[in-house]
CSV table of C-alpha atoms in Angstrom, one decimal:
chain,number,residue,atom,x,y,z
A,1,MET,CA,23.7,130.0,-90.2
A,2,SER,CA,21.2,130.8,-92.9
A,3,ALA,CA,19.3,128.2,-95.0
A,4,PRO,CA,20.6,127.5,-98.5
A,5,THR,CA,18.7,129.3,-101.3
A,6,ASP,CA,19.7,127.1,-104.2
A,7,ASN,CA,16.2,125.5,-104.7
A,8,LEU,CA,14.1,128.6,-104.0
A,9,VAL,CA,11.9,130.1,-106.6
A,10,ARG,CA,11.1,133.8,-106.5
A,11,VAL,CA,7.5,134.7,-107.4
A,12,PHE,CA,6.9,138.2,-108.8
A,13,THR,CA,3.6,140.1,-108.8
A,14,GLU,CA,2.4,141.6,-112.0
A,15,GLU,CA,3.0,145.0,-110.4
A,16,GLU,CA,6.7,144.2,-109.7
A,17,LEU,CA,7.1,143.0,-113.3
A,18,GLU,CA,5.5,146.1,-114.7
A,19,ASP,CA,7.8,148.2,-112.5
A,20,ARG,CA,10.8,146.2,-113.7
A,21,LYS,CA,9.7,146.6,-117.3
A,22,SER,CA,9.3,150.4,-116.9
A,23,ALA,CA,12.8,150.6,-115.3
A,24,VAL,CA,14.4,148.6,-118.1
A,25,ILE,CA,12.7,150.7,-120.8
A,26,ASP,CA,13.8,153.9,-119.1
A,27,ARG,CA,17.4,152.7,-119.1
A,28,LEU,CA,17.2,151.6,-122.8
A,29,GLU,CA,15.7,155.0,-123.7
A,30,GLN,CA,18.5,156.8,-121.8
A,31,ARG,CA,21.1,154.8,-123.6
A,32,PHE,CA,19.6,154.8,-127.1
A,33,GLY,CA,17.1,157.7,-127.2
A,34,SER,CA,14.0,155.5,-127.6
A,35,LEU,CA,12.9,152.0,-127.2
A,36,GLU,CA,12.5,151.7,-131.0
A,37,ARG,CA,16.1,152.7,-131.5
A,38,ALA,CA,17.2,150.3,-128.9
A,39,LEU,CA,15.4,147.4,-130.5
A,40,LYS,CA,16.8,148.4,-133.9
A,41,ARG,CA,20.3,148.4,-132.4
A,42,GLU,CA,19.7,144.9,-131.0
A,43,GLU,CA,18.9,143.7,-134.5
A,44,ASP,CA,22.4,144.7,-135.6
A,45,TRP,CA,24.1,142.4,-133.0
A,46,ASP,CA,26.5,145.3,-132.3
A,47,TYR,CA,26.3,146.0,-128.5
A,48,ASP,CA,28.3,145.5,-125.4
A,49,ASP,CA,27.7,143.3,-122.3
A,50,ASP,CA,25.7,146.0,-120.4
A,51,GLU,CA,23.4,146.5,-123.4
A,52,ALA,CA,23.1,142.8,-123.8
A,53,ALA,CA,21.9,142.5,-120.2
A,54,LEU,CA,19.3,145.3,-120.8
A,55,PHE,CA,18.0,143.5,-123.9
A,56,SER,CA,17.8,140.3,-122.0
A,57,ASP,CA,16.0,141.9,-119.1
A,58,TYR,CA,13.6,143.6,-121.5
A,59,HIS,CA,12.7,140.4,-123.3
A,60,ALA,CA,12.4,138.3,-120.1
A,61,VAL,CA,10.0,140.7,-118.4
A,62,THR,CA,7.9,141.2,-121.6
A,63,PHE,CA,7.7,137.4,-121.9
A,64,LEU,CA,6.6,137.0,-118.3
A,65,LEU,CA,3.9,139.7,-118.8
A,66,SER,CA,2.6,138.2,-122.0
A,67,ASP,CA,-0.6,136.2,-122.1
Protein backbone atom coordinates (compact mmCIF):
# COMPACT_ATOMS: atom_id res chain seq x y z
CA MET A 1 0.00 0.00 0.00
CA SER A 2 1.41 3.38 -0.93
CA ALA A 3 1.16 6.53 1.17
CA PRO A 4 -1.50 9.10 0.21
CA THR A 5 -0.19 12.04 -1.80
CA ASP A 6 -3.02 14.52 -1.14
CA ASN A 7 -0.92 16.80 1.06
CA LEU A 8 2.36 16.65 -0.85
CA VAL A 9 3.86 19.70 -2.50
CA ARG A 10 6.07 19.27 -5.56
CA VAL A 11 9.07 21.59 -5.67
CA PHE A 12 10.48 22.39 -9.11
CA THR A 13 13.98 23.61 -9.83
CA GLU A 14 14.46 26.67 -11.99
CA GLU A 15 15.92 24.40 -14.67
CA GLU A 16 12.78 22.23 -14.65
CA LEU A 17 10.60 25.33 -14.95
CA GLU A 18 12.71 26.67 -17.82
CA ASP A 19 12.43 23.29 -19.57
CA ARG A 20 8.66 23.31 -19.09
CA LYS A 21 8.41 26.87 -20.38
CA SER A 22 10.42 25.95 -23.47
CA ALA A 23 8.22 22.90 -24.12
CA VAL A 24 5.02 24.92 -23.76
CA ILE A 25 6.33 27.68 -26.05
CA ASP A 26 7.31 25.05 -28.62
CA ARG A 27 3.77 23.63 -28.56
CA LEU A 28 2.22 27.11 -28.83
CA GLU A 29 4.50 27.95 -31.76
CA GLN A 30 3.62 24.68 -33.51
CA ARG A 31 -0.07 25.37 -33.07
CA PHE A 32 -0.12 29.11 -33.87
CA GLY A 33 3.10 29.77 -35.80
CA SER A 34 4.65 32.00 -33.13
CA LEU A 35 4.31 32.86 -29.46
CA GLU A 36 3.12 36.35 -30.39
CA ARG A 37 0.30 34.96 -32.54
CA ALA A 38 -0.65 32.54 -29.77
CA LEU A 39 -0.93 35.32 -27.21
CA LYS A 40 -2.89 37.44 -29.66
CA ARG A 41 -5.29 34.52 -30.19
CA GLU A 42 -5.69 34.21 -26.43
CA GLU A 43 -6.86 37.83 -26.30
CA ASP A 44 -9.74 36.90 -28.64
CA TRP A 45 -11.09 34.34 -26.14
CA ASP A 46 -11.65 32.02 -29.12
CA TYR A 47 -9.82 28.78 -28.35
CA ASP A 48 -10.52 25.16 -27.45
CA ASP A 49 -9.78 23.28 -24.23
CA ASP A 50 -6.35 22.06 -25.39
CA GLU A 51 -5.32 25.60 -26.26
CA ALA A 52 -6.70 26.85 -22.94
CA ALA A 53 -4.51 24.31 -21.13
CA LEU A 54 -1.46 25.51 -23.06
CA PHE A 55 -2.19 29.15 -22.21
CA SER A 56 -2.68 28.20 -18.58
CA ASP A 57 0.62 26.29 -18.50
CA TYR A 58 2.43 29.17 -20.18
CA HIS A 59 1.14 31.77 -17.73
CA ALA A 60 1.73 29.52 -14.70
CA VAL A 61 5.34 28.78 -15.57
CA THR A 62 6.14 32.40 -16.51
CA PHE A 63 4.63 33.48 -13.19
CA LEU A 64 6.73 30.97 -11.27
CA LEU A 65 9.87 32.15 -13.07
CA SER A 66 9.18 35.85 -12.51
CA ASP A 67 11.01 37.75 -9.82
